[in-house]
Coordinates of C-alpha atoms and ligand atoms in Angstrom, one line a residue:
M1 CA 92.4 73.8 18.9
D2 CA 95.7 72.3 19.9
T3 CA 97.1 70.5 16.9
S4 CA 98.3 67.4 18.7
K5 CA 94.9 66.9 20.3
F6 CA 93.2 67.5 17.0
L7 CA 95.4 64.9 15.3
L8 CA 94.9 62.4 18.0
T9 CA 91.2 62.9 18.0
C10 CA 91.2 62.7 14.2
A11 CA 93.2 59.5 14.3
L12 CA 90.7 57.9 16.6
L13 CA 87.7 59.0 14.7
C14 CA 89.3 58.0 11.4
T15 CA 90.0 54.6 12.8
V16 CA 86.5 54.1 14.0
T17 CA 85.1 55.4 10.7
E18 CA 87.4 53.1 8.8
V19 CA 86.5 50.1 10.8
L20 CA 82.8 50.9 10.5
S21 CA 83.0 51.4 6.8
N22 CA 84.6 47.9 6.6
V23 CA 81.5 46.7 8.4
L24 CA 79.4 48.5 5.9
D25 CA 78.1 46.8 2.8
D26 CA 78.1 47.6 -0.8
Y27 CA 75.5 50.3 -0.7
T28 CA 76.9 53.5 -2.0
K29 CA 77.5 56.2 0.5
T30 CA 77.7 59.7 -0.7
D31 CA 77.6 62.9 1.3
G32 CA 76.5 61.0 4.3
A33 CA 73.4 59.8 2.5
Y34 CA 72.6 56.2 1.7
S35 CA 71.7 55.4 -1.8
V36 CA 70.6 52.3 -3.5
N37 CA 71.5 51.4 -7.1
T38 CA 68.5 50.1 -9.0
A39 CA 68.9 49.1 -12.6
A40 CA 67.3 52.3 -13.9
V41 CA 68.2 55.1 -11.4
E42 CA 70.2 55.5 -8.3
V43 CA 67.9 57.0 -5.6
R44 CA 68.8 58.4 -2.2
C45 CA 67.2 56.2 0.5
S46 CA 67.9 58.3 3.5
V47 CA 66.9 61.8 4.6
W48 CA 68.5 64.4 6.9
T49 CA 66.1 65.8 9.4
G50 CA 68.4 68.7 10.4
K51 CA 69.5 66.6 13.4
D52 CA 69.7 63.0 12.4
L53 CA 70.2 61.0 9.3
I54 CA 67.2 58.7 8.8
D55 CA 68.2 55.6 6.9
L56 CA 65.2 53.8 5.3
R57 CA 67.2 50.9 3.9
P58 CA 66.2 48.5 6.7
L59 CA 62.7 48.7 5.2
I60 CA 63.7 47.6 1.6
H61 CA 62.4 44.2 0.8
T62 CA 65.3 42.5 -1.0
T63 CA 63.5 39.3 -1.8
G64 CA 59.7 39.7 -1.4
S65 CA 57.3 42.7 -1.1
Y66 CA 55.0 44.4 1.3
L67 CA 51.3 43.8 1.0
A68 CA 49.0 46.6 2.0
T69 CA 45.2 46.8 2.0
D70 CA 42.6 49.3 3.0
K71 CA 41.3 48.0 6.3
D72 CA 38.1 50.0 6.1
N73 CA 37.2 48.7 2.6
E74 CA 36.2 45.0 2.3
N75 CA 36.7 45.0 -1.4
S76 CA 40.0 46.8 -1.2
P77 CA 42.4 45.8 -4.0
D78 CA 45.8 44.4 -2.8
F79 CA 48.7 46.7 -3.0
Y80 CA 52.2 45.5 -3.3
I81 CA 54.9 47.9 -2.3
N82 CA 58.7 48.2 -2.2
I83 CA 60.8 51.2 -1.4
C84 CA 64.0 52.5 -2.9
Q85 CA 64.0 49.7 -5.4
P86 CA 61.3 48.1 -7.7
L87 CA 59.2 45.1 -6.6
N88 CA 60.7 41.7 -6.8
P89 CA 58.6 39.2 -8.8
I90 CA 55.5 38.2 -6.9
P91 CA 54.4 34.6 -7.4
G92 CA 51.0 34.5 -9.1
V93 CA 50.7 38.3 -9.5
L94 CA 51.8 39.8 -12.8
C95 CA 52.8 43.3 -11.8
P96 CA 54.3 45.4 -14.6
P97 CA 58.1 45.1 -14.4
G98 CA 59.7 48.1 -12.8
A99 CA 56.8 49.1 -10.6
A100 CA 57.5 49.8 -7.0
V101 CA 53.8 50.1 -6.1
C102 CA 51.4 47.8 -7.8
M103 CA 47.6 47.6 -7.4
N104 CA 46.0 44.2 -7.9
P105 CA 42.2 44.7 -8.2
D106 CA 39.7 41.9 -7.6
K107 CA 39.0 41.8 -11.3
G108 CA 41.4 42.7 -14.1
Q109 CA 45.1 43.0 -14.5
P110 CA 47.5 44.4 -11.8
I111 CA 48.5 48.0 -12.6
D112 CA 51.6 50.0 -12.0
I113 CA 50.7 53.0 -9.7
G114 CA 54.2 54.1 -8.7
R115 CA 57.8 53.8 -9.8
I116 CA 61.1 54.7 -8.6
T117 CA 62.1 58.0 -10.3
S118 CA 64.7 60.5 -9.4
Q119 CA 61.9 62.3 -7.5
S120 CA 61.1 59.3 -5.2
T121 CA 63.6 60.3 -2.6
P122 CA 62.4 60.5 1.0
E123 CA 61.5 64.0 2.3
Y124 CA 61.3 65.0 5.9
N125 CA 58.2 67.0 6.9
S126 CA 59.3 69.0 9.9
N127 CA 55.7 69.9 10.9
T128 CA 54.5 66.4 11.3
G129 CA 57.9 64.7 12.0
N130 CA 57.0 62.2 9.2
V131 CA 59.0 61.1 6.2
E132 CA 57.3 61.0 2.9
M133 CA 58.1 59.4 -0.4
V134 CA 56.3 59.9 -3.7
F135 CA 56.2 57.4 -6.5
Q136 CA 55.0 58.6 -10.0
S137 CA 53.7 56.1 -12.5
T138 CA 53.3 56.1 -16.2
T139 CA 49.9 54.6 -16.1
P140 CA 47.1 57.0 -17.1
C141 CA 44.6 57.5 -14.4
S142 CA 41.0 56.3 -15.2
Q143 CA 39.4 59.2 -13.3
N144 CA 41.4 61.9 -15.1
T145 CA 43.2 60.8 -18.2
S146 CA 45.4 63.9 -18.2
L147 CA 47.1 62.5 -15.0
N148 CA 49.0 59.4 -14.3
Y149 CA 48.5 57.4 -11.1
T150 CA 50.8 58.5 -8.2
S151 CA 51.4 56.8 -4.8
K152 CA 52.6 58.4 -1.6
V153 CA 54.0 56.6 1.4
I154 CA 54.0 58.4 4.7
F155 CA 56.4 57.0 7.3
S156 CA 55.4 57.8 10.9
C157 CA 57.2 57.0 14.1
Q158 CA 56.1 54.0 16.2
S159 CA 58.7 52.7 18.7
G160 CA 59.3 49.0 19.0
T161 CA 61.3 46.2 17.5
D162 CA 58.7 45.5 14.7
L163 CA 59.6 47.4 11.6
G164 CA 55.9 47.6 10.6
T165 CA 54.1 47.4 7.3
P166 CA 52.3 49.9 5.1
Q167 CA 48.5 50.4 5.2
M168 CA 46.5 52.0 2.5
I169 CA 44.8 55.0 4.1
R170 CA 43.1 56.9 1.3
Q171 CA 42.6 57.5 -2.3
Q172 CA 42.4 61.1 -3.6
Q173 CA 41.4 60.9 -7.2
C174 CA 44.6 59.6 -8.9
L175 CA 46.7 59.5 -5.7
Y176 CA 47.0 56.5 -3.4
V177 CA 48.2 57.3 0.1
F178 CA 49.8 54.7 2.4
E179 CA 50.9 55.1 6.0
W180 CA 53.7 53.1 7.5
A181 CA 54.2 53.2 11.2
T182 CA 57.8 52.1 11.9
P183 CA 60.6 52.7 14.5
V184 CA 63.0 53.5 11.7
V185 CA 61.9 57.2 11.5
C186 CA 61.7 57.7 15.3
P187 CA 64.2 60.1 16.8
E188 CA 66.8 58.1 18.5
I189 CA 67.2 58.5 22.2
L190 CA 70.0 56.6 23.9
T191 CA 70.0 56.2 27.7
T192 CA 72.9 54.7 29.5
S193 CA 72.6 53.1 32.9
G194 CA 75.6 51.4 34.3
C195 CA 76.8 49.0 31.6
S196 CA 73.5 48.9 29.7
L197 CA 72.2 51.1 26.8
H198 CA 68.6 51.6 26.1
V199 CA 67.8 52.5 22.5
S200 CA 64.4 54.2 22.4
Q201 CA 63.9 53.5 18.7
L202 CA 64.3 49.8 19.2
Q203 CA 62.7 49.8 22.6
Y204 CA 65.5 47.5 23.5
T205 CA 68.2 47.5 26.2
F206 CA 71.7 46.2 25.4
N207 CA 73.1 44.9 28.6
L208 CA 76.8 44.2 28.5
T209 CA 77.2 43.1 32.1
S210 CA 77.4 39.5 31.1
L211 CA 80.7 40.2 29.3
S212 CA 82.5 41.5 32.3
G213 CA 85.5 39.4 33.6
L214 CA 89.1 39.6 32.8
V215 CA 90.1 38.6 29.2
Q216 CA 93.4 38.6 27.5
V217 CA 93.1 39.9 23.9
P218 CA 94.6 37.2 21.7
A219 CA 97.8 38.1 19.9
S220 CA 98.3 41.3 21.9
S221 CA 99.5 42.5 25.2
Y222 CA 96.1 44.0 26.1
K223 CA 93.9 42.9 29.0
I224 CA 90.2 44.0 29.1
N225 CA 87.5 43.9 31.7
V226 CA 84.4 45.6 30.4
C227 CA 81.9 46.9 32.9
D228 CA 84.4 46.4 35.6
S229 CA 88.2 47.0 36.2
I230 CA 91.3 45.0 35.9
P231 CA 92.3 43.6 39.3
D232 CA 96.1 44.0 38.6
S233 CA 97.4 46.9 40.6
A234 CA 99.7 47.9 37.8
C235 CA 96.6 48.8 35.8
N236 CA 95.2 51.2 38.3
N237 CA 91.3 51.0 37.8
S238 CA 91.6 50.7 34.1
A239 CA 89.2 48.6 32.0
V240 CA 91.7 48.3 29.2
C241 CA 95.3 47.8 30.1
Q242 CA 98.4 47.1 28.0
M243 CA 100.8 44.9 30.0
D244 CA 104.5 44.8 29.7
G245 CA 105.8 42.3 32.1
A246 CA 104.8 43.5 35.6
S247 CA 104.0 47.1 34.5
G248 CA 100.8 48.2 32.8
V249 CA 99.6 51.2 30.9
S250 CA 96.0 52.2 31.2
F251 CA 94.0 52.7 28.0
G252 CA 90.9 53.9 29.7
H253 CA 89.6 54.3 33.2
S254 CA 86.8 51.9 34.2
K255 CA 84.6 54.8 35.3
A256 CA 85.1 56.9 32.2
M257 CA 83.0 54.7 30.0
S258 CA 80.4 55.7 27.4
L259 CA 78.1 53.7 25.2
D260 CA 76.7 54.5 21.8
Y261 CA 74.8 52.6 19.2
K262 CA 75.2 52.9 15.4
R263 CA 72.0 51.7 13.8
Q264 CA 73.4 51.5 10.3
D265 CA 76.1 49.1 11.4
Q266 CA 74.1 47.5 14.2
T267 CA 77.1 48.0 16.4
V268 CA 77.3 48.9 20.1
I269 CA 80.3 51.2 20.7
M270 CA 81.9 51.3 24.1
T271 CA 84.5 54.0 24.7
Y272 CA 86.9 54.3 27.6
A273 CA 88.7 57.6 28.2
G274 CA 91.0 58.9 30.9
G275 CA 93.8 56.4 30.7
D276 CA 97.5 57.1 31.3
P277 CA 99.0 60.1 29.3
C278 CA 99.7 59.4 25.7
P279 CA 103.3 59.1 24.6
P280 CA 104.7 62.4 23.6
V281 CA 104.1 63.6 20.0
T282 CA 105.2 66.6 18.0
D283 CA 102.9 69.5 17.2
K284 CA 102.8 67.9 13.7
G285 CA 101.4 64.7 15.1
D286 CA 104.6 62.6 14.7
M287 CA 105.4 60.3 17.6
C288 CA 108.5 61.1 19.5
V289 CA 111.0 58.3 19.5
F290 CA 112.8 57.4 22.8
P291 CA 115.4 56.4 23.5
S292 CA 117.2 58.4 20.7
Q293 CA 120.8 59.4 20.3
Y294 CA 121.4 63.1 20.4
L295 CA 125.1 64.2 20.2
K296 CA 126.7 62.2 23.0
K297 CA 123.5 61.8 25.0
T298 CA 120.6 59.3 25.0
L299 CA 117.3 61.2 25.2
T300 CA 114.4 59.6 27.0
E301 CA 112.0 62.6 27.1
C302 CA 111.2 65.9 25.4
T303 CA 114.1 68.3 26.0
T304 CA 115.1 72.0 25.5
E305 CA 118.7 70.8 25.0
G306 CA 120.4 72.7 22.1
M307 CA 117.5 75.1 21.6
T308 CA 118.0 78.8 21.9
E309 CA 114.4 79.4 23.0
Q310 CA 113.2 77.3 25.9
R311 CA 111.1 75.0 23.7
L312 CA 110.7 71.3 24.2
W313 CA 111.5 69.2 21.2
C314 CA 112.0 65.5 20.5
P315 CA 113.6 63.3 17.9
I316 CA 111.3 61.3 15.7
T317 CA 113.8 58.6 14.8
S318 CA 116.0 56.6 17.1
D319 CA 119.2 58.4 16.0
W320 CA 119.1 62.2 15.7
N321 CA 122.8 62.3 14.8
K322 CA 122.2 60.3 11.7
D323 CA 118.7 61.4 10.6
H324 CA 118.3 65.0 12.0
Q325 CA 114.6 64.4 12.2
W326 CA 112.8 66.2 15.0
G327 CA 109.8 68.3 16.0
N328 CA 108.5 70.5 18.7
C329 CA 106.8 68.6 21.5
A330 CA 103.0 69.2 21.6
T331 CA 102.3 71.2 24.7
E332 CA 99.1 69.5 25.7
S333 CA 99.2 65.8 26.3
T334 CA 96.0 63.7 25.9
K335 CA 95.1 60.6 27.8
R336 CA 95.0 57.2 26.4
Q337 CA 91.6 55.8 25.3
S338 CA 90.1 52.8 23.7
T339 CA 87.0 51.8 21.7
I340 CA 85.3 48.4 21.6
L341 CA 82.9 47.7 18.7
F342 CA 80.4 45.0 19.7
T343 CA 78.6 43.2 16.9
C344 CA 76.1 40.4 17.0
N345 CA 76.7 36.8 16.1
R346 CA 74.1 34.5 17.6
T347 CA 76.3 31.5 17.6
A348 CA 79.4 33.2 19.0
G349 CA 78.4 32.9 22.6
R350 CA 80.4 35.3 24.8
G351 CA 83.1 35.7 22.1
S352 CA 86.3 37.5 22.7
P353 CA 87.8 40.8 21.7
E354 CA 90.4 41.2 19.0
L355 CA 92.7 44.2 18.4
L356 CA 91.8 46.1 15.2
S357 CA 94.2 49.0 15.4
E358 CA 96.4 51.0 17.7
T359 CA 97.1 54.7 16.9
K360 CA 100.2 56.4 18.1
G361 CA 100.2 54.3 21.3
C362 CA 97.4 56.5 22.4
S363 CA 94.1 55.0 21.3
S364 CA 93.3 51.4 20.5
T365 CA 90.2 49.9 18.8
F366 CA 88.9 46.4 19.4
R367 CA 86.1 44.3 17.8
W368 CA 84.1 41.9 19.9
I369 CA 81.8 39.6 18.1
T370 CA 79.3 38.2 20.7
S371 CA 75.7 37.0 21.1
A372 CA 75.4 39.5 24.0
V373 CA 74.4 42.4 21.6
C374 CA 71.9 40.5 19.5
T375 CA 68.5 42.1 19.2
P376 CA 65.3 40.1 19.2
K377 CA 65.2 37.9 16.1
K378 CA 62.1 39.5 14.5
M379 CA 64.0 42.7 14.0
E380 CA 67.3 41.1 13.2
C381 CA 65.8 39.1 10.4
Q382 CA 64.9 42.2 8.4
L383 CA 68.0 44.2 9.3
V384 CA 70.4 41.5 8.5
S385 CA 69.0 41.3 5.0
L386 CA 70.7 44.6 4.5
H387 CA 74.1 43.2 4.8
K388 CA 73.6 39.8 3.3
T389 CA 71.0 39.2 0.7
Y390 CA 69.8 35.7 0.9
D391 CA 68.1 35.4 -2.4
L392 CA 65.2 33.0 -2.1
R393 CA 63.6 34.1 -5.4
T394 CA 64.6 30.9 -7.1
L395 CA 62.4 29.1 -4.5
S396 CA 59.3 31.1 -5.3
S397 CA 56.9 29.6 -7.7
L398 CA 56.4 31.8 -10.8
T399 CA 53.0 30.4 -11.6
E400 CA 51.1 30.1 -8.3
P401 CA 51.8 30.2 -4.6
W402 CA 53.2 27.0 -3.1
K403 CA 50.7 24.8 -1.4
F404 CA 51.6 23.1 1.8
S405 CA 49.8 20.0 2.9
S406 CA 50.1 17.7 5.9
G407 CA 51.6 14.3 5.4
T408 CA 48.5 12.7 4.0
D409 CA 46.7 14.2 0.9
Q410 CA 43.0 14.6 1.3
Ligands
LIG1 C1 52.2 60.0 -17.9 O1 53.0 59.0 -18.4 C2 53.3 59.1 -19.8 C3 54.1 57.9 -20.2 O2 53.2 56.8 -20.2 C4 54.1 60.4 -20.0 O3 54.4 60.5 -21.4 C5 53.3 61.6 -19.5 O4 54.1 62.7 -19.6 C6 52.9 61.4 -18.1 N1 52.0 62.5 -17.7 C7 52.2 63.2 -16.6 C8 51.1 64.2 -16.3 O5 53.1 63.1 -15.9
LIG2 C1 42.4 66.6 -14.3 O1 43.7 67.0 -13.8 C2 44.0 68.4 -14.2 C3 45.4 68.6 -13.7 O2 45.5 68.5 -12.3 C4 43.0 69.4 -13.7 O3 43.4 70.7 -14.2 C5 41.6 69.0 -14.2 O4 40.7 69.8 -13.6 C6 41.3 67.5 -13.8 N1 40.1 67.1 -14.4 C7 39.1 66.6 -13.7 C8 37.9 66.2 -14.5 O5 39.1 66.4 -12.5
LIG3 C1 72.1 43.9 33.3 O1 72.4 42.6 33.7 C2 72.8 42.4 35.1 C3 73.1 41.0 35.3 O2 73.1 40.2 34.2 C4 71.7 42.9 36.0 O3 72.1 42.8 37.3 C5 71.3 44.3 35.7 O4 70.2 44.8 36.4 C6 71.0 44.5 34.2 N1 70.8 45.9 33.9 C7 69.7 46.3 33.2 C8 69.6 47.8 33.0 O5 68.8 45.6 32.8
LIG4 C1 96.1 55.7 39.9 O1 95.1 56.6 39.5 C2 94.9 57.7 40.4 C3 93.7 58.5 39.9 O2 92.8 57.7 39.2 C4 96.1 58.5 40.5 O3 96.0 59.5 41.4 C5 97.3 57.6 40.9 O4 98.5 58.3 40.9 C6 97.4 56.4 40.0 N1 98.4 55.5 40.5 C7 99.4 54.9 39.7 C8 100.3 54.0 40.4 O5 99.4 55.2 38.5
LIG5 C1 79.4 33.3 13.9 O1 80.2 32.5 14.8 C2 80.3 31.2 14.4 C3 81.1 30.4 15.5 O2 82.0 31.3 16.2 C4 81.1 31.1 13.1 O3 81.3 29.8 12.7 C5 80.3 31.9 12.1 O4 81.0 32.0 10.8 C6 80.0 33.3 12.5 N1 79.1 33.9 11.6 C7 79.3 35.1 11.1 C8 78.2 35.6 10.2 O5 80.3 35.8 11.4

């Protein structure tokens, strides 16, 4: 691969990664897997399917718990479940501390039937396409005292914006099996049509058309018109253009647009390629500096001047005579491109883009906080809890559930 191209590509990717990691929260990220720190053990909360990374963190209950019952059994005990971290205290139900799966029978004390151990990491079953998680407990099983109770949660794919809840499906001796139909484990299929992006897993279409229209990026010389092109003739059909007086440099052609969605960051990523050629760089990735003094001349482009072989070179400071800093010009020139990261803020309205970074005059990255990419509230509510934990535990009654009554007591 051509070095300059590689470096430029890397620079762009690194910028995006960096930006995204700033958006990311305090969950530890190791080897591309997402882990959660619990007081006792750190467990991986994601699984690699061989094609995608499935991240189960959106399903973690940070403040409450999931309630599961056996629909076919009228006298089913209540099961309280959390994944990747132990249950939060449940008002009125005294589950053993540290349990992640707790069974509360009609009569008797709640018992621990599953904990987070180093083995409770999600596993992908390639035959069924399901993800499974096993929770061992330290509670001896009444049916066979040589065993402890164990719980298993099977996550199956069900598209939609509802994250689903677990159901108790069967008990096999000392093993309790739950099924959880959820979009989180569905393979993700993205379909772009014009300026909209359909995400199969969410069964939701992001439509960015409402954001089109010329905007000046504050504190920069960039103009942007997403889903359309900039009317200024200096910008020649670009969607992102850097203006310098009457002249413009294209940072991406309006037709060379692609859309992507990063579930972990809840970010819609729009990329424009095919802008004007990038400024020349050396084969080591340094930017050529023009104009630059070379002997008695002023250089304004790569030159073979002074070279015995006919190789193009350029100075990398503005005065070669003083600094003697130079490099061979990269032979293949890439085209300018830009990336816009859209994130949701319900109260931001249309919002406006801001420049996050510009790399070697060749690729620029913007962030645009807008209500146009907000997903339906039902989904948002649980996903947002990932990034911001609103701890309502202090509000929960420790003795019994709150009772609500209408204005007049009866
Ligand atoms: C069951 O849990 C106890 C701790 O309460 C532990 O000592 C024992 O090894 C466990 N048994 C099995 C079969 O895992
Ligand atoms: C109890 O579990 C052990 C280990 O799985 C098994 O070997 C034994 O047969 C079981 N006993 C009964 C009564 O099911
Ligand atoms: C996106 O919105 C525009 C207008 O707001 C509409 O014309 C277009 O059909 C929408 N596209 C999709 C795929 O829904
Ligand atoms: C505008 O772009 C077209 C191709 O998209 C190119 O052929 C033409 O030279 C460009 N014009 C200017 C003034 O840059
Ligand atoms: C959302 O936007 C509003 C108004 O622009 C701002 O006050 C608020 O801080 C933003 N919220 C977040 C979470 O960024």
